[in-house]
Coordinates of C-alpha atoms and ligand atoms in Angstrom, one line a residue:
M1 CA 0.1 0.1 0.1
H2 CA 1.8 3.1 -1.1
Y3 CA -0.4 6.3 -1.6
F4 CA 0.0 9.7 -2.6
S5 CA 3.5 9.7 -4.2
L6 CA 3.0 13.4 -4.4
A7 CA 6.2 15.1 -2.9
V8 CA 7.6 18.6 -2.9
P9 CA 5.3 20.1 -5.6
F10 CA 2.3 19.3 -3.7
W11 CA 3.7 20.8 -0.6
V12 CA 4.1 24.0 -2.5
L13 CA 0.5 23.8 -3.3
V14 CA -0.5 23.2 0.4
G15 CA 1.9 25.7 1.6
I16 CA 2.3 25.1 5.2
A17 CA 4.1 28.0 6.9
T18 CA 7.0 27.1 9.2
A19 CA 7.2 30.2 11.3
S20 CA 9.1 30.0 14.4
K21 CA 7.2 31.2 17.3
S22 CA 7.4 31.7 21.1
Y23 CA 6.1 28.7 23.2
K24 CA 2.8 29.4 25.1
A25 CA 1.3 25.9 25.9
T26 CA -2.2 27.2 26.8
E27 CA -2.5 29.4 23.7
Q28 CA -1.0 26.8 21.4
C29 CA -3.3 23.9 22.5
P30 CA -7.0 24.7 22.5
V31 CA -8.1 21.1 23.0
A32 CA -6.0 19.9 26.0
D33 CA -9.3 18.8 27.6
V34 CA -10.2 16.7 24.5
S35 CA -13.7 18.0 24.6
A36 CA -13.5 18.5 20.8
L37 CA -13.6 14.8 20.3
V38 CA -17.1 13.5 20.4
N39 CA -17.4 9.7 20.0
T40 CA -21.0 9.2 19.7
G41 CA -23.8 10.8 17.7
D42 CA -24.5 12.2 14.3
P43 CA -21.7 14.0 12.6
V44 CA -22.3 17.8 12.3
G45 CA -20.8 18.6 9.0
K46 CA -22.4 18.9 5.5
T47 CA -21.4 17.8 2.0
E48 CA -21.1 19.6 -1.3
V49 CA -19.9 18.2 -4.6
F50 CA -16.9 20.0 -6.2
E51 CA -15.5 18.8 -9.4
N52 CA -17.5 15.7 -9.1
V53 CA -16.2 14.8 -5.8
T54 CA -18.1 14.7 -2.5
M55 CA -16.5 17.1 0.0
Y56 CA -17.5 16.6 3.6
Y57 CA -16.9 20.0 5.4
T58 CA -17.1 20.8 9.0
G59 CA -16.1 23.7 11.3
N60 CA -16.3 27.5 11.1
E61 CA -15.8 28.5 7.4
N62 CA -15.1 31.9 8.5
S63 CA -11.9 30.9 10.0
T64 CA -10.2 30.1 6.8
A65 CA -9.3 33.8 5.9
T66 CA -7.1 34.1 8.9
G67 CA -6.6 30.5 10.2
T68 CA -5.3 27.2 8.9
A69 CA -7.6 24.8 7.3
V70 CA -7.2 21.1 7.5
L71 CA -7.4 18.7 4.6
F72 CA -8.7 15.4 6.3
L73 CA -7.8 12.2 4.5
T74 CA -9.8 9.4 5.9
D75 CA -8.9 5.9 6.3
I76 CA -10.2 3.2 3.7
Y77 CA -13.6 3.3 5.3
G78 CA -14.1 6.7 3.8
L79 CA -17.2 8.9 4.4
T80 CA -19.7 6.2 5.1
S81 CA -17.8 5.7 8.3
P82 CA -19.2 8.0 11.1
E83 CA -16.0 7.7 12.8
N84 CA -14.0 9.5 10.0
K85 CA -16.7 12.2 10.0
R86 CA -16.7 12.7 13.8
L87 CA -12.9 13.0 13.7
A88 CA -13.1 15.5 11.1
D89 CA -15.6 17.4 13.2
A90 CA -13.1 17.3 16.0
F91 CA -10.7 19.2 14.1
G92 CA -13.5 21.7 13.2
R93 CA -14.2 22.3 16.8
A94 CA -10.5 22.6 17.5
G95 CA -10.6 25.8 15.2
Y96 CA -9.7 24.4 11.9
F97 CA -12.2 24.5 9.1
T98 CA -12.0 20.9 7.8
V99 CA -12.7 19.1 4.5
A100 CA -12.7 15.5 3.8
P101 CA -12.8 14.5 0.1
D102 CA -14.5 11.3 -0.7
L103 CA -11.5 9.3 -1.8
F104 CA -13.6 6.3 -2.8
D105 CA -16.3 7.6 -5.1
G106 CA -19.0 6.6 -2.8
A107 CA -17.7 2.9 -2.5
P108 CA -15.2 2.7 0.4
S109 CA -13.9 -0.6 2.0
P110 CA -16.6 -2.4 3.8
L111 CA -15.9 -2.7 7.4
H112 CA -15.1 -6.3 7.3
M113 CA -12.3 -7.2 5.0
N114 CA -14.1 -10.7 4.3
A115 CA -17.2 -9.2 3.3
P116 CA -18.7 -11.3 0.3
G117 CA -17.4 -10.1 -2.9
F118 CA -14.8 -7.8 -1.5
N119 CA -11.2 -8.1 -2.6
Q120 CA -8.9 -5.8 -0.7
T121 CA -6.0 -6.3 -3.0
R122 CA -8.1 -5.2 -5.9
F123 CA -9.5 -2.3 -3.8
L124 CA -6.1 -1.1 -2.9
E125 CA -4.8 -1.3 -6.4
A126 CA -8.0 0.6 -7.6
H127 CA -7.2 3.4 -5.3
G128 CA -3.5 4.0 -5.7
P129 CA -1.8 7.3 -6.2
D130 CA -2.7 7.6 -9.7
V131 CA -6.4 7.8 -8.4
A132 CA -5.7 9.3 -5.0
D133 CA -3.4 12.1 -6.0
P134 CA -5.8 14.2 -8.2
L135 CA -8.6 13.7 -5.5
V136 CA -6.3 15.3 -2.8
A137 CA -5.4 18.0 -5.2
K138 CA -9.2 18.7 -5.7
G139 CA -9.6 18.9 -1.9
V140 CA -6.9 21.6 -1.7
R141 CA -8.4 23.5 -4.6
Y142 CA -11.8 23.3 -2.9
L143 CA -10.5 24.6 0.3
R144 CA -8.4 27.3 -1.4
D145 CA -10.6 28.4 -4.2
V146 CA -14.1 27.8 -2.8
C147 CA -13.5 28.1 1.1
G148 CA -10.9 30.8 0.8
A149 CA -8.3 29.0 3.0
R150 CA -4.9 30.6 3.1
R151 CA -3.1 27.9 4.6
V152 CA -3.9 24.2 4.4
A153 CA -2.5 21.3 6.8
V154 CA -3.1 17.7 6.2
A155 CA -4.2 15.0 8.4
G156 CA -3.9 11.6 7.1
Y157 CA -5.2 8.4 8.6
C158 CA -3.6 5.4 7.2
Y159 CA -4.7 5.9 3.7
G160 CA -3.6 9.3 3.3
G161 CA -0.5 8.5 5.3
G162 CA 1.6 8.0 2.3
L163 CA 1.2 11.7 1.5
V164 CA 4.9 12.4 2.5
D165 CA 4.4 16.0 3.1
A166 CA 1.6 15.4 5.7
A167 CA 1.7 17.6 8.7
F168 CA 0.2 14.7 10.7
A169 CA -0.1 11.1 9.7
A170 CA -1.7 8.4 12.0
H171 CA -0.6 4.8 11.3
P172 CA 0.7 5.3 7.9
S173 CA 1.1 1.9 6.4
G174 CA 2.6 2.3 2.9
W175 CA 5.4 4.7 3.0
T176 CA 8.2 3.8 0.6
D177 CA 11.9 4.6 1.7
E178 CA 12.0 7.0 -1.1
E179 CA 8.8 9.1 0.1
I180 CA 10.2 9.1 3.8
G181 CA 13.7 10.1 2.5
A182 CA 12.0 13.0 0.6
I183 CA 10.1 14.5 3.6
A184 CA 11.0 18.2 3.7
R185 CA 8.1 19.8 5.7
P186 CA 7.1 19.4 9.3
A187 CA 5.8 15.8 9.7
S188 CA 4.3 14.2 12.8
V189 CA 3.7 10.5 12.9
A190 CA 1.3 8.6 15.5
Q191 CA 2.2 5.0 15.4
G192 CA 0.9 2.1 17.2
Q193 CA 3.2 -0.5 18.8
N194 CA 1.0 -3.5 17.5
D195 CA 0.4 -2.0 14.1
E196 CA 0.3 -5.1 12.0
L197 CA 0.8 -3.0 8.7
N198 CA 3.8 -1.1 10.0
P199 CA 5.6 -3.5 12.5
A200 CA 8.5 -2.8 14.6
A201 CA 11.3 -3.3 12.1
K202 CA 9.7 -1.2 9.4
R203 CA 8.7 1.5 12.0
R204 CA 12.4 1.7 13.2
R205 CA 13.4 2.0 9.6
M206 CA 11.2 4.9 9.2
E207 CA 12.7 6.7 12.2
D208 CA 16.1 6.0 11.0
L209 CA 15.3 7.6 7.6
L210 CA 13.6 10.4 9.2
A211 CA 16.7 11.0 11.3
S212 CA 19.1 10.8 8.5
N213 CA 17.0 12.6 5.7
A214 CA 14.3 14.6 6.9
T215 CA 15.0 18.3 6.3
G216 CA 12.1 19.7 8.3
P217 CA 11.2 19.1 11.9
W218 CA 9.6 15.6 12.5
Q219 CA 8.1 13.7 15.4
V220 CA 7.2 9.9 15.8
D221 CA 5.1 9.2 18.8
L222 CA 4.8 5.5 19.6
Y223 CA 1.6 4.4 21.5
G224 CA 2.2 1.2 23.6
G225 CA -0.4 -1.5 22.8
A226 CA -2.2 0.3 20.1
M227 CA -3.2 -1.3 16.9
H228 CA -3.5 -0.2 13.4
G229 CA -6.3 2.3 13.1
F230 CA -6.2 3.4 16.7
G231 CA -6.4 7.1 15.9
V232 CA -9.9 6.9 14.1
R233 CA -11.7 3.6 15.2
A234 CA -10.6 3.1 18.9
N235 CA -12.8 1.1 21.1
V236 CA -13.8 4.1 23.2
S237 CA -15.2 1.9 26.1
D238 CA -11.4 0.6 26.6
P239 CA -9.7 3.5 28.6
Q240 CA -6.3 2.6 27.0
Q241 CA -7.6 2.8 23.5
R242 CA -9.5 5.8 24.1
F243 CA -6.7 7.6 25.8
A244 CA -4.4 6.8 22.7
M245 CA -6.9 8.0 20.1
E246 CA -7.5 11.3 22.1
T247 CA -3.7 11.8 22.6
A248 CA -3.0 11.3 18.8
F249 CA -5.7 13.9 18.2
I250 CA -3.9 16.3 20.5
Q251 CA -0.7 15.5 18.9
A252 CA -2.2 16.5 15.5
V253 CA -3.6 19.7 16.9
R254 CA -0.5 20.7 18.8
W255 CA 1.5 20.1 15.5
F256 CA -0.7 22.2 13.4
E257 CA -0.9 24.9 16.0
F258 CA 2.9 25.1 16.2
W259 CA 4.0 24.4 12.7
A260 CA 1.1 25.2 10.4
K261 CA 0.2 28.6 11.4
Ligands
NAG301 C1 -17.5 15.6 -14.0 O1 -18.1 14.5 -14.7 C2 -18.6 14.7 -15.8 C3 -19.3 13.4 -16.3 O2 -18.5 12.3 -16.2 C4 -17.5 15.0 -16.9 O3 -18.0 15.4 -18.2 C5 -16.7 16.4 -16.2 O4 -15.6 16.6 -17.1 C6 -16.3 16.1 -14.8 N1 -15.8 17.3 -14.3 C7 -14.7 17.5 -13.6 C8 -14.4 18.8 -13.2 O5 -14.0 16.5 -13.4
NAG302 C1 -19.7 33.7 9.3 O1 -19.8 34.9 8.8 C2 -21.1 35.4 8.4 C3 -21.0 36.7 7.7 O2 -20.3 37.7 8.5 C4 -21.9 35.3 9.6 O3 -23.3 35.7 9.2 C5 -21.9 33.9 10.1 O4 -22.7 34.0 11.3 C6 -20.6 33.5 10.5 N1 -20.5 32.2 10.9 C7 -20.1 31.7 12.0 C8 -20.1 30.2 12.4 O5 -19.5 32.4 12.7
NAG303 C1 -8.3 -10.2 -5.9 O1 -7.7 -9.3 -6.6 C2 -6.3 -9.6 -7.1 C3 -5.8 -8.4 -7.8 O2 -6.7 -8.0 -8.8 C4 -6.3 -10.7 -7.9 O3 -5.0 -11.1 -8.2 C5 -6.8 -11.9 -7.0 O4 -6.9 -13.1 -7.8 C6 -8.2 -11.6 -6.3 N1 -8.6 -12.5 -5.4 C7 -9.7 -13.2 -5.5 C8 -10.0 -14.2 -4.5 O5 -10.6 -12.9 -6.4
NAG304 C1 18.8 10.0 2.2 O1 19.8 11.0 1.8 C2 20.8 10.6 1.3 C3 21.8 11.8 1.1 O2 21.2 13.0 0.5 C4 20.5 10.0 -0.2 O3 21.6 9.8 -0.8 C5 19.7 9.0 -0.1 O4 19.0 8.6 -1.3 C6 18.3 9.2 0.9 N1 17.7 8.3 1.0 C7 16.4 8.0 0.7 C8 15.7 6.7 1.1 O5 15.7 8.8 -0.1
NAG305 C1 -14.5 -2.7 24.0 O1 -13.9 -2.5 25.3 C2 -14.9 -2.9 26.3 C3 -14.0 -2.6 27.5 O2 -12.7 -3.1 27.6 C4 -14.9 -4.5 26.2 O3 -15.9 -5.0 27.2 C5 -15.6 -4.7 24.8 O4 -15.7 -6.1 24.4 C6 -14.8 -4.0 23.6 N1 -15.6 -4.2 22.4 C7 -15.0 -4.7 21.3 C8 -16.0 -4.6 20.2 O5 -13.9 -5.2 21.3

């Protein structure tokens, strides 16, 4: 699984500012109490079709002129998954107008890999970088041209994780060495210890490559006991899983507050 081969040119498009600033924890972290995350109930955003792609948007649109907007790249369960929409809503509540493009044209992965007739290999092949990159570019155009966003940060959850310029990536699973080696912008990664798609050896290799090659600031946070997908679809009745999901969200928001404003 390697998605979004886009490297530097895309980043120019996204244009995250890397201003240095003084550290004021309370001002920099509006969600320290995680109240922005709401794990039940209906999502609060709306959808609009832009260039034939459904865009889920959420948060205060008026903030785009002055603040940073978030391009939210869902996991493979796409916009039919309320977990993805509620997490996008959380970024909206944290002060970031957020847009999640439908990366799967209305037909995301079923929740169960062994659903009748579903072939995951074929699904992933059908949604590789050639298909996904233009959708991501449309999402950015929508944010800039329709919503008036001046700055755009990216939050990717597994599927979008391969976007090497991502400001924040939770459990990326398909990064190639070349993509990691080319990371040139602030990149924060949330990784689960028990992520079967990014096991320890691969994860350590990623850290080594970031350490040797990343030219921007980077961070890899390791969540003990966490599985793949923990940043989106934790079992919130399990305190450890819930804590990891909330902390990964705070990690993303802190990263944007500091490096994308
Ligand atoms: C939208 O889809 C229609 C019909 O397939 C096509 O003609 C049109 O070029 C598409 N527009 C964009 C912006 O992709
Ligand atoms: C956004 O701005 C418009 C026009 O000033 C205003 O009517 C609207 O209430 C604002 N929306 C929010 C959520 O602040
Ligand atoms: C699933 O798709 C792959 C790639 O298209 C194909 O090689 C494989 O035979 C398919 N598996 C089944 C069980 O149909
Ligand atoms: C890391 O950087 C070195 C030195 O610039 C380069 O030769 C190498 O190809 C890079 N590695 C990757 C995986 O991009
Ligand atoms: C979620 O966690 C609770 C508390 O640990 C547990 O009782 C329940 O079985 C879990 N649900 C799933 C679907 O694993």
